[in-house]
Coordinates of C-alpha atoms and ligand atoms in Angstrom, one line a residue:
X1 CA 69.6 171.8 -163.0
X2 CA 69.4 173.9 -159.7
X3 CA 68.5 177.7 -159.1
X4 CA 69.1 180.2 -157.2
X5 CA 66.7 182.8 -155.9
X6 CA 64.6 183.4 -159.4
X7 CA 62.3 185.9 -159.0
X8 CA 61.1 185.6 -162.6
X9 CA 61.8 188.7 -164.5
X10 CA 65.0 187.2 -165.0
X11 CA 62.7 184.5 -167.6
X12 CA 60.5 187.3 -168.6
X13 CA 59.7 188.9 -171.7
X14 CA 60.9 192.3 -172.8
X15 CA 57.8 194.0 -171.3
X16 CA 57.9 191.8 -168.1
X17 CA 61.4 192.9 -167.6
X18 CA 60.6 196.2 -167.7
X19 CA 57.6 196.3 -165.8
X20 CA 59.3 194.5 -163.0
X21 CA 62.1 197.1 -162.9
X22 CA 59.3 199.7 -163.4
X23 CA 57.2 199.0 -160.3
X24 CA 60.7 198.2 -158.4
X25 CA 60.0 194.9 -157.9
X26 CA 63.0 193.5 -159.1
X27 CA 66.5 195.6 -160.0
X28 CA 68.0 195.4 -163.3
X29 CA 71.5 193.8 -161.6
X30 CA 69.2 190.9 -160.0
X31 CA 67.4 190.2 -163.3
X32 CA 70.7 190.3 -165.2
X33 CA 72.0 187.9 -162.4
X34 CA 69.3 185.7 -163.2
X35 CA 69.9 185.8 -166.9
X36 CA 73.7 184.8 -166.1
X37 CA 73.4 182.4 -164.1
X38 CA 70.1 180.5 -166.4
X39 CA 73.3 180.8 -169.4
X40 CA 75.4 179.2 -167.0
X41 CA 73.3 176.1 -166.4
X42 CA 71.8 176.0 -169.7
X43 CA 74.1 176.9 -172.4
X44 CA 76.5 174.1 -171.9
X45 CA 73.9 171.2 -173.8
X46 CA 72.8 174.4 -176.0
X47 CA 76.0 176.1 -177.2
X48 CA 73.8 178.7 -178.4
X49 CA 77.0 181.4 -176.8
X50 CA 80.1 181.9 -178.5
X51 CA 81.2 184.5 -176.1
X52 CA 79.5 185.6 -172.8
X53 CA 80.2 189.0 -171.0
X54 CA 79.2 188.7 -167.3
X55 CA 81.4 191.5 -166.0
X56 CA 80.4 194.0 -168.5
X57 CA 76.4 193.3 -168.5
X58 CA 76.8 193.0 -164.4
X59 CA 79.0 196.4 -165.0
X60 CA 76.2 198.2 -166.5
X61 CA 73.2 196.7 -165.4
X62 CA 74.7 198.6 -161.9
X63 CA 75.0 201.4 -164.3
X64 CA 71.1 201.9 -164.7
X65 CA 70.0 200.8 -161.3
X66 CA 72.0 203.9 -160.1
X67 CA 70.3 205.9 -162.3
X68 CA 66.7 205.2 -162.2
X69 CA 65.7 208.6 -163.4
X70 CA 68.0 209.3 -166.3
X71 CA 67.0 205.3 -167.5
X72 CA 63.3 205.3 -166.8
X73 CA 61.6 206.2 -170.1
X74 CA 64.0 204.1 -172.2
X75 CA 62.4 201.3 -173.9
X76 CA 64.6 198.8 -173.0
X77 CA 66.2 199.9 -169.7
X78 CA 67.5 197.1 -167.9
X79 CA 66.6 194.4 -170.5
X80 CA 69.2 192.0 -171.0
X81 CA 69.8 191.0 -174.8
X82 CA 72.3 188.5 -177.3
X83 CA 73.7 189.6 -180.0
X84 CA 74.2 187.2 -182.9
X85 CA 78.2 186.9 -183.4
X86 CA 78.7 188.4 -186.8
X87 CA 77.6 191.9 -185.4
X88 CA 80.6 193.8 -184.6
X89 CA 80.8 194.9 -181.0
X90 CA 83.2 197.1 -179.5
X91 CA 85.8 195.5 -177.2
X92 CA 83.9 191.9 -177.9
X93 CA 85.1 189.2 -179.9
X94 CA 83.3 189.1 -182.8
X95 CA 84.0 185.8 -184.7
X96 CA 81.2 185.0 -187.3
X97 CA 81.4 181.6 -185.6
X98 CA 84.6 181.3 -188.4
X99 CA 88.5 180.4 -187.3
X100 CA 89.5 182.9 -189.6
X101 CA 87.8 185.5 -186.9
X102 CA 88.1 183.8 -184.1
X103 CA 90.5 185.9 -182.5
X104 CA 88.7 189.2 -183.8
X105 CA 87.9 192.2 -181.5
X106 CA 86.6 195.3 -183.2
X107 CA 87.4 198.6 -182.6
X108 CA 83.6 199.5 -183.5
X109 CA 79.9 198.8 -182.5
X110 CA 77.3 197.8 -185.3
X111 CA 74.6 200.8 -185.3
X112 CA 72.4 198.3 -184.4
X113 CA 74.3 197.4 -181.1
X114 CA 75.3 201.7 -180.3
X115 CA 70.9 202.1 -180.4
X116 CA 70.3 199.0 -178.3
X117 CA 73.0 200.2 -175.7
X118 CA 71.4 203.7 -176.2
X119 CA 68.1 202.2 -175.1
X120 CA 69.3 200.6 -172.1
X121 CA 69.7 197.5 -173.0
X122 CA 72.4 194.8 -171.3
X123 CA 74.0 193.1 -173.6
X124 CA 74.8 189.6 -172.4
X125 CA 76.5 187.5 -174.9
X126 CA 77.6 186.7 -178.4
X127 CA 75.3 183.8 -179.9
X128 CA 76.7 180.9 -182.2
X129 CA 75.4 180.6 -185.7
X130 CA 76.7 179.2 -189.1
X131 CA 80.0 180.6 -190.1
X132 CA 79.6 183.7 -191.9
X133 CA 75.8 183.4 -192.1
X134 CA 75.9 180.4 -194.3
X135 CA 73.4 177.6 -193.7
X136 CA 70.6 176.3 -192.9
X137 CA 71.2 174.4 -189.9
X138 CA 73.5 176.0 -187.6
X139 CA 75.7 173.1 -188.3
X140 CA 78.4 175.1 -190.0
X141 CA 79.4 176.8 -186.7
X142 CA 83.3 176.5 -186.1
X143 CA 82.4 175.8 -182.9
X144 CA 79.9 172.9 -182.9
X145 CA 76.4 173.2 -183.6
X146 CA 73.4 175.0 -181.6
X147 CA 71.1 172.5 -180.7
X148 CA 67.3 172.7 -180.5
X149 CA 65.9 173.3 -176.7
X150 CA 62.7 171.5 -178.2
X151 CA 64.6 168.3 -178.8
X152 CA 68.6 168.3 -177.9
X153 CA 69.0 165.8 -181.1
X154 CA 67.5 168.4 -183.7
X155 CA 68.9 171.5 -185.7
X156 CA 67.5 175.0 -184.2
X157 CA 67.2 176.0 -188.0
X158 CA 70.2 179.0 -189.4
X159 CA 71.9 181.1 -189.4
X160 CA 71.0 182.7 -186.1
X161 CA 70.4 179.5 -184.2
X162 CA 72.0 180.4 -181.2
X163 CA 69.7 183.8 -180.9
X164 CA 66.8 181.2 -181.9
X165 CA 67.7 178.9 -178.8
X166 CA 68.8 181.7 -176.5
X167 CA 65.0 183.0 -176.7
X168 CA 63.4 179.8 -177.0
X169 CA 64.8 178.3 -174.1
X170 CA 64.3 181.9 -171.9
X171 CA 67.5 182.9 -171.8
X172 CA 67.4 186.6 -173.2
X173 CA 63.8 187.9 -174.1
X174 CA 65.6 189.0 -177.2
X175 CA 68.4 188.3 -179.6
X176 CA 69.6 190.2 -182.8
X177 CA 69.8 187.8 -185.7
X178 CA 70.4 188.4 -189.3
X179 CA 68.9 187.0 -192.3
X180 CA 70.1 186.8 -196.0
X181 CA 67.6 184.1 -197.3
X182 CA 66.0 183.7 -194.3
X183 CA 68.0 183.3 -190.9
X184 CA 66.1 185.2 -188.7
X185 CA 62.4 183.4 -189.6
X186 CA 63.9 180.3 -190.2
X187 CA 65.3 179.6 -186.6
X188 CA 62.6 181.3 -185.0
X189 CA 60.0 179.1 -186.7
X190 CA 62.1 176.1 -185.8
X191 CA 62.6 177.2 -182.3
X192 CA 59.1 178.3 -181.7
X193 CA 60.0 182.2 -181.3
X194 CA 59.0 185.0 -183.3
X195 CA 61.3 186.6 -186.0
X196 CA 61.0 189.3 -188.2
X197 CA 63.1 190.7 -190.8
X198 CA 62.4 194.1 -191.9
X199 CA 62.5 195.9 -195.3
X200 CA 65.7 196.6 -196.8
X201 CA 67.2 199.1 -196.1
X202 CA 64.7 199.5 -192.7
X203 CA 68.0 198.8 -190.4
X204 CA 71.3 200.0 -190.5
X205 CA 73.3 197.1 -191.5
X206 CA 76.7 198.9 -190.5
X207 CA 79.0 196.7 -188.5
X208 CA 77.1 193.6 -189.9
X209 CA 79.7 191.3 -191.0
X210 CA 78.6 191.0 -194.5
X211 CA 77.4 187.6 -196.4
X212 CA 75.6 188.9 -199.6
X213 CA 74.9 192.8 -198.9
X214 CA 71.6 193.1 -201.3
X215 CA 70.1 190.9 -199.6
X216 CA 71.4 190.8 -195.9
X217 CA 69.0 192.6 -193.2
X218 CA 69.5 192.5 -189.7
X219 CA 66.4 192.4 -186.8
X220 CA 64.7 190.9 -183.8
X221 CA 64.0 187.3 -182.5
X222 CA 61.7 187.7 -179.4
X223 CA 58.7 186.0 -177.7
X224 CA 56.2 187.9 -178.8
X225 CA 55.1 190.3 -181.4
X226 CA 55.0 193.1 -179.1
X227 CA 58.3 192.3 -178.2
X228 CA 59.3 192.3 -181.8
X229 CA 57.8 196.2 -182.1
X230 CA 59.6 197.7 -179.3
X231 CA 62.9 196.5 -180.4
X232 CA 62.2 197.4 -184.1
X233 CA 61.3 201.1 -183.0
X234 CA 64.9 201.1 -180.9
X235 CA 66.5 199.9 -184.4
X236 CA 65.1 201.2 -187.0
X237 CA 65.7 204.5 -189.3
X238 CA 68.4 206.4 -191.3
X239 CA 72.0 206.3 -190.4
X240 CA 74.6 208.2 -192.2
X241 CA 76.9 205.4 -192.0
X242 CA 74.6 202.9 -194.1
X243 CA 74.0 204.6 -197.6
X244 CA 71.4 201.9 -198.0
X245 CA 69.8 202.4 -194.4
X246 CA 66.3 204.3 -195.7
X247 CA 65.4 208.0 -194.5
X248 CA 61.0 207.0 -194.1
X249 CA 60.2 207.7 -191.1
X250 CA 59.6 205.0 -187.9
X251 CA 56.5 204.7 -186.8
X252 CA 55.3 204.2 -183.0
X253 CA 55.2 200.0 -184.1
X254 CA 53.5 199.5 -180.9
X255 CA 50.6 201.7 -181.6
X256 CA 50.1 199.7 -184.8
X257 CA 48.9 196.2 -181.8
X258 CA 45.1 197.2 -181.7
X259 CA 44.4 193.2 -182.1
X260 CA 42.1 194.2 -185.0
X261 CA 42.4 192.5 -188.2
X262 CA 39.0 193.1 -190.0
X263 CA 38.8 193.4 -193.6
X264 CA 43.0 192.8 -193.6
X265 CA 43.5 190.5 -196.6
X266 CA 45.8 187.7 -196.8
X267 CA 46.5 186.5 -199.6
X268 CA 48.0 182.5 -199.4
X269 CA 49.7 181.3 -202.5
X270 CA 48.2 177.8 -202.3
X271 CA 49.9 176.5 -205.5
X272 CA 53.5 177.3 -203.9
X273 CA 52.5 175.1 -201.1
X274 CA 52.2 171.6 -202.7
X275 CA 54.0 168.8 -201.5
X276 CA 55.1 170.4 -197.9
X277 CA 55.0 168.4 -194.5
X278 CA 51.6 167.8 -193.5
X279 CA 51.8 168.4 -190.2
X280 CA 53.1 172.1 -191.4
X281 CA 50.5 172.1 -194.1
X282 CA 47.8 171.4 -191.2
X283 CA 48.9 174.1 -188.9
X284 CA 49.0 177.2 -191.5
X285 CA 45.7 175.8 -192.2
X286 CA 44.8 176.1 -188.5
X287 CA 46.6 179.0 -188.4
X288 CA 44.5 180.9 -191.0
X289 CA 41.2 180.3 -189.9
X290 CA 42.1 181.7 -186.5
X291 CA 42.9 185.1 -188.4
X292 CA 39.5 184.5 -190.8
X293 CA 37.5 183.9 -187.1
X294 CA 38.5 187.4 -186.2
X295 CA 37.7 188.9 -189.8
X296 CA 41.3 188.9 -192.1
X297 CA 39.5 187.7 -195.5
X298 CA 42.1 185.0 -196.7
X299 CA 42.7 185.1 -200.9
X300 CA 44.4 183.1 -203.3
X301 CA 47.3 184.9 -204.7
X302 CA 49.6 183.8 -207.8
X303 CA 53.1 183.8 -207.6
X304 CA 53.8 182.2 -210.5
X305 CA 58.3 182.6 -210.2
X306 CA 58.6 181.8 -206.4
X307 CA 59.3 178.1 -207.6
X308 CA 62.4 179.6 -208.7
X309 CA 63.7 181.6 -205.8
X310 CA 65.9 179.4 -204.1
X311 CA 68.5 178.8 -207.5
X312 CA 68.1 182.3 -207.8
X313 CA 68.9 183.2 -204.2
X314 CA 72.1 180.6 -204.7
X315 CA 73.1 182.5 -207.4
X316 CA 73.1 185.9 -206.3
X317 CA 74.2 185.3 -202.8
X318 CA 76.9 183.4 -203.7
X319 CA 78.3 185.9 -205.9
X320 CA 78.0 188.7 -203.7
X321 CA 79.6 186.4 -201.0
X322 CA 82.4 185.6 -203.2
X323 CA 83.2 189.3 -203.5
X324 CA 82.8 190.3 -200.4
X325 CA 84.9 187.8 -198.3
X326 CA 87.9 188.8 -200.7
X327 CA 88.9 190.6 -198.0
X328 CA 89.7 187.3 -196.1
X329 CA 93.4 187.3 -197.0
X330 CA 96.0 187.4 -194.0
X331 CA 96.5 190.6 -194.3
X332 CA 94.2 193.2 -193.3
X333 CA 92.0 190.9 -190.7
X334 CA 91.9 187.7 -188.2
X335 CA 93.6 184.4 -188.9
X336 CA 97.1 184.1 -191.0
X337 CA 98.7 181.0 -191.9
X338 CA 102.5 180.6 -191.6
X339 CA 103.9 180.4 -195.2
X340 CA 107.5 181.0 -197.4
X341 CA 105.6 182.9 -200.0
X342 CA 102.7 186.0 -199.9
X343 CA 101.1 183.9 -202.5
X344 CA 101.2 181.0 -200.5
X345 CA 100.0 182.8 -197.2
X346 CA 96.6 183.9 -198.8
X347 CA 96.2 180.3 -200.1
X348 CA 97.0 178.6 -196.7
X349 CA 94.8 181.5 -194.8
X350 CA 91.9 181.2 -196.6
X351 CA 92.4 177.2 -197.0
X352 CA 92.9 176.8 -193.1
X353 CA 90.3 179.9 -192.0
X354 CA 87.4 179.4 -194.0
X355 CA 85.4 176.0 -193.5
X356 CA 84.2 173.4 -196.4
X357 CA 80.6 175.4 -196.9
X358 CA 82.3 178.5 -197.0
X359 CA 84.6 177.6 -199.4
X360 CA 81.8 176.0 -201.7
X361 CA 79.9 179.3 -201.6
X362 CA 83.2 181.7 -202.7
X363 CA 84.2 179.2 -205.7
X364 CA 80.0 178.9 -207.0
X365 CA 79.8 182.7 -206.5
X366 CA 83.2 182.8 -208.3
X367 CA 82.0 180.8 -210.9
X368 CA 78.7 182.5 -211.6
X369 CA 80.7 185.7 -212.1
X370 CA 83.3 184.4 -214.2
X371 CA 83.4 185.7 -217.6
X372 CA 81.9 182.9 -219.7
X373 CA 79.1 182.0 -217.2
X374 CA 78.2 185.9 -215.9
X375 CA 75.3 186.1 -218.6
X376 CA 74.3 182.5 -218.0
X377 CA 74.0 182.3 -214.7
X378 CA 74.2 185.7 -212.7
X379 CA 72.7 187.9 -214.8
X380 CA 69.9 185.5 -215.6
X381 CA 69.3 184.7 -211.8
X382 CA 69.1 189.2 -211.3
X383 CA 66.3 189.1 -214.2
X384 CA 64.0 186.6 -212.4
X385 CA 64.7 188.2 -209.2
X386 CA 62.8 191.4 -211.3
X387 CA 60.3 188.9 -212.6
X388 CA 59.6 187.5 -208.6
X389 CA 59.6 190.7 -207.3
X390 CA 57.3 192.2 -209.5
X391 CA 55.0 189.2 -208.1
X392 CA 54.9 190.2 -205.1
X393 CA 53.9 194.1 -206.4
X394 CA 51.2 192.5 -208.3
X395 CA 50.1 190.7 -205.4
X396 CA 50.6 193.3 -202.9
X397 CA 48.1 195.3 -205.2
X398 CA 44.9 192.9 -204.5
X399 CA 46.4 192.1 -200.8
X400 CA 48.1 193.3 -197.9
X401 CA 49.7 190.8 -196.3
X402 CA 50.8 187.1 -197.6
X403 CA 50.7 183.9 -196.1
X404 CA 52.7 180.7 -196.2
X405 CA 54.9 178.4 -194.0
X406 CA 58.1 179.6 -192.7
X407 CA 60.1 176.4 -192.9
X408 CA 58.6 173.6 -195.2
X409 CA 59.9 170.9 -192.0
X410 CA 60.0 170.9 -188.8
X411 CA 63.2 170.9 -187.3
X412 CA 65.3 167.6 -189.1
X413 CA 68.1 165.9 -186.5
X414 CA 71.6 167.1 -186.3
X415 CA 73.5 165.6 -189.2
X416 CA 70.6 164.2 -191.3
X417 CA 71.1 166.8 -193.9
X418 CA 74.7 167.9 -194.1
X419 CA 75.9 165.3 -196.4
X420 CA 73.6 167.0 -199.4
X421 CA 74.1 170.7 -199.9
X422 CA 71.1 171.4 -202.2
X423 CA 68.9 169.4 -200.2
X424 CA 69.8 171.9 -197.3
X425 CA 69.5 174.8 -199.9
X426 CA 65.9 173.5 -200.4
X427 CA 64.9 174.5 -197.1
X428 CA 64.8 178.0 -197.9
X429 CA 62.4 177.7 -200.2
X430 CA 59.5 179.7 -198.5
X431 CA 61.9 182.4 -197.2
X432 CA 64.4 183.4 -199.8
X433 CA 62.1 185.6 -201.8
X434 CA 61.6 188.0 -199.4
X435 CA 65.4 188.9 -199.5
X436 CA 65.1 188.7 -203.2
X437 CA 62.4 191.6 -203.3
X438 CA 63.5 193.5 -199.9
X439 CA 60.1 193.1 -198.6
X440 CA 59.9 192.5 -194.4
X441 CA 58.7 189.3 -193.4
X442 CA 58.1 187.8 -189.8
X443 CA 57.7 184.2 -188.5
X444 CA 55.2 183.6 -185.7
X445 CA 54.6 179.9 -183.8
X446 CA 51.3 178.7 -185.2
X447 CA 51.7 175.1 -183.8
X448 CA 53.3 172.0 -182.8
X449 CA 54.2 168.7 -184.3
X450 CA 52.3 165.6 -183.1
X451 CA 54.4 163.9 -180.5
X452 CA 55.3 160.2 -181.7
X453 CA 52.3 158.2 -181.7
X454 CA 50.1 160.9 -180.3
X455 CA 46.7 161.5 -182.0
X456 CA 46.6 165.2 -182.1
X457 CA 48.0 168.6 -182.2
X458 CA 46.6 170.1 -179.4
X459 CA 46.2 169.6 -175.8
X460 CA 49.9 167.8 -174.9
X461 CA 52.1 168.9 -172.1
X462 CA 55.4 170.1 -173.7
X463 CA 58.6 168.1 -173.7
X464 CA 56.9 165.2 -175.4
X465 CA 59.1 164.9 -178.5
X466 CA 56.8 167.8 -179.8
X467 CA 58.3 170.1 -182.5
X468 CA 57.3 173.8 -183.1
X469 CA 55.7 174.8 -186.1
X470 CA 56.1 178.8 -187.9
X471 CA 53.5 180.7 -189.9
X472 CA 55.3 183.2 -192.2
X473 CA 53.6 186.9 -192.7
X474 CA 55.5 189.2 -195.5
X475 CA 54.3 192.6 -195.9
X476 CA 54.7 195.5 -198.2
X477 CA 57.9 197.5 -198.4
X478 CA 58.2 199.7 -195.1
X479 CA 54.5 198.1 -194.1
X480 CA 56.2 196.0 -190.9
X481 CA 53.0 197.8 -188.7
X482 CA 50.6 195.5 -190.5
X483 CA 52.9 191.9 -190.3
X484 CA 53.1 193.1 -186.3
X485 CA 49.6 193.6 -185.7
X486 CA 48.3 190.6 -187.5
X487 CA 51.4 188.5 -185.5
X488 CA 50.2 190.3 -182.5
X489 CA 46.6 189.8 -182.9
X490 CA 46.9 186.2 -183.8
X491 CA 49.1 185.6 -180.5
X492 CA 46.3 186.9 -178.8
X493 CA 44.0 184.1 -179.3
X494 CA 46.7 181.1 -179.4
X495 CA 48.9 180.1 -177.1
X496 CA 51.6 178.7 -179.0
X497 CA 54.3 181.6 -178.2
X498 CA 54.0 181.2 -174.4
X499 CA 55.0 177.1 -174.0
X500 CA 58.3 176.9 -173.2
X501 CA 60.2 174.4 -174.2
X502 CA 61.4 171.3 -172.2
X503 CA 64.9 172.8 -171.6
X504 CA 64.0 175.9 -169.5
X505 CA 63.2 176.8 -165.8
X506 CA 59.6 177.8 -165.8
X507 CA 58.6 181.1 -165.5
X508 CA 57.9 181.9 -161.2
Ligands
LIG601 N1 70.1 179.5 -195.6 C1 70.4 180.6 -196.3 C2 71.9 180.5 -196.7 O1 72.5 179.6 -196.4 C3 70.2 181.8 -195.6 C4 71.3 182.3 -194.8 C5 71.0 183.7 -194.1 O2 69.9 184.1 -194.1 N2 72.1 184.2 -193.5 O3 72.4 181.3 -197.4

């Protein structure tokens, strides 16, 4: 791996970037050169890119540097950024990482993309995840799988596990992800990034490609939590073309990082955590006691339905996935299949476009909807998502913030689970009920895996088979200021989030 001329912004974080273009040390066209040119070496044993746009981030990066003055209070001036590939972007392919959308340019921007633009940010890519936002693994990817900068043999966790790897490995500071049961946390814990999805309704989710639109938010994977605020500020708040995008007002998230954390109560639902890895176990452990140290009091709370959130998260998502890729026919979007017959074209299209986990999520979510099983299985599934969420209210009520694993694994190899859907469903566990109840959650590295044969957590150099380890924080509705500066203020006395992984050019 060679390069050229790195400076460093070019690796940096969100607020790096900008302070380099702040104090002139670096221009935003070099540090987007950078960013290009670390893709270009990198991405080929990642695939974390379906699509990247050298011309057009150059293009505009040249754009800001000509304009210092107009650019220079905007949060993200100059900051190059990916965009997960089921976010419709003007002009850009935008495939889903599906055949039937491979071919797919939008006449539109998401709202999420128009506000990042807005705030001066370059976007440089497209990343890969599973097809339609379906998995847990990345592995369902049309295009091949993202694999894990941490270890090129492992799963970067899904759906967004080419934003996961992008940031992991230093390639954007940032990457928009989306998560439906858990896509955003999920990748990032697996990565070693941070990830937060916000409250329902918190960000616009117009231009999202949808998978299950109850449950379906869209937000940030970044290095750190301060990271994580400034983009939430740029994305956040009403917009009229979002009926479900929420009119509360967005608070300065930044303000929110004072590092203090005294008298904060988390509450950790100990029964819920039985049975995980124990490496993982070990790590939250570690995890909390750095938050107790700087005076968080850590409670037991009882959330007696979680144990049933994943079957009701593959209920619900499945039928609102089945209804909303109807519109998957030949006709009005992407891919069509030759055929004598219209019946036959929508039978070949969606045969031929859609692949095989795709297909098993549209006929379970047609099945849970059909009129003998509806009462059964759907509406059953939307009265224990009442009984979990009213869990979380209950414990929300003694506690303001709760604690548990992200991912109950590590990061498994490539292939090991495919051949067993429910045992891939199972990974959700910890992070499905936060779509379930709307309430924002984020994922923050709290440690590493024991390299093979190694005695301890701590103290090895990275590249060493280690695997990264998440600690999940969900909040109360709207309360993302309180999982940021708990993230925030536990970052500041680790140093998980700043080890990069073995496949990245260090930092200067
Ligand atoms: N793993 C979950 C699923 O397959 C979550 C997906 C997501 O959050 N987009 O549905």
């Amino acid at each position: 791996m060679t390069d050229r001329a790195v400076r460093g912004a070019g690796r940096g974080t969100i607020r790096e970037v900008r302070g380099a273009i702040g104090s002139r040390e670096q221009s935003a066209a070099e540090i987007c050169r950078e960013t290009l040119d670390h893709i270009a070496s990198i991405n080929p044993q990642l695939n974390a890119f379906n699509t990247v746009i050298a011309d057009r981030a150059m293009a505009r990066a040249e754009a800001i540097d000509r304009e210092p003055e107009r650019w220079r209070d905007a949060p993200l001036a100059g900051v190059p950024i990916a965009v997960k590939d089921n976010l419709c972007t003007r002009g850009i392919r935008t495939t889903a990482s599906s055949r039937m959308l491979e071919h797919y340019v939008p006449a539109y921007d998401a709202t999420v993309v128009a506000r990042l633009e807005q705030a001066g940010a370059i976007m440089v890519g497209k990343t890969n995840c599973d097809e339609f936002a379906m998995g847990s693994s990345n592995e369902n990817s049309a295009f091949g799988p993202v694999r894990n900068p941490w270890a090129l043999d492992r799963i970067p966790g899904g759906t967004s596990g080419g934003s996961a790897a992008a940031v992991a490995a230093r390639l954007t500071p940032m990457a928009l992800g989306s998560d439906t049961g858990g896509s955003i946390r999920q990748p990032a814990a697996l990565c070693g990034v941070v990830g937060l999805k916000p409250t329902y309704g918190r960000v616009s989710r117009y231009g999202l490609i949808a998978h299950a639109s109850s449950l379906d938010q869209i937000g940030p994977l970044t290095r750190t939590a301060y990271d994580a605020a400034v983009t939430l500020g740029v994305l956040a708040g009403a917009d009229a073309a979002d009926a479900t995008s929420a009119a509360d007002a967005v608070p300065d998230y930044t303000a929110a990082l004072t590092g203090e954390v005294r008298g904060v109560r988390i509450g950790v639902p100990r029964a819920l955590l039985e049975g995980i890895d124990a490496e993982v176990s070990a790590a939250i452990d570690a995890a909390l006691a750095v938050l107790e140290a700087r005076g968080a009091a850590i409670v037991d709370v009882d959330l007696p339905h979680a144990r049933f959130a994943t079957p009701v998260y593959y209920l619900v998502s499945t039928a609102e996935a089945s209804s909303n890729l109807a519109r998957y026919d030949g006709v009005r979007y992407g891919f069509r299949a030759k055929a004598d017959t219209l019946r036959d074209m929508y039978a070949r299209t969606r045969a031929e476009g859609f692949g095989p986990e795709v297909k098993r999520r549209i006929m379970l979510g047609t099945y849970v909807l059909s009129a003998g099983y509806y009462d059964a299985y759907y509406l059953k599934a939307q009265q224990v998502r009442t009984l979990i969420l009213r869990d979380y209210d209950e414990a929300f009520a003694k506690v303001d913030v709760v604690a548990m694993p992200t991912s109950p694994t590590p990061a498994v190899k490539i292939g090991e689970r495919v051949a067993d859907p429910v045992q891939m469903y199972l990974m959700d566990i910890f992070t499905v009920s936060a779509n379930l109840s709307g309430l924002p959650a984020i994922s923050v590295p709290c440690g590493f895996t024991a390299a093979p044969g190694a005695p301890t957590l701590a103290n090895q150099p990275p590249g060493d088979g280690r695997l990264p380890i998440g600690l999940q924080l969900m909040g109360r509705r709207f309360d993302e200021a309180a999982l940021l500066r708990v993230a925030d203020a536990y970052e500041r006395d680790t140093e998980w989030s700043k080890q990069p992984p073995p496949l990245t050019i260090p930092n200067r």
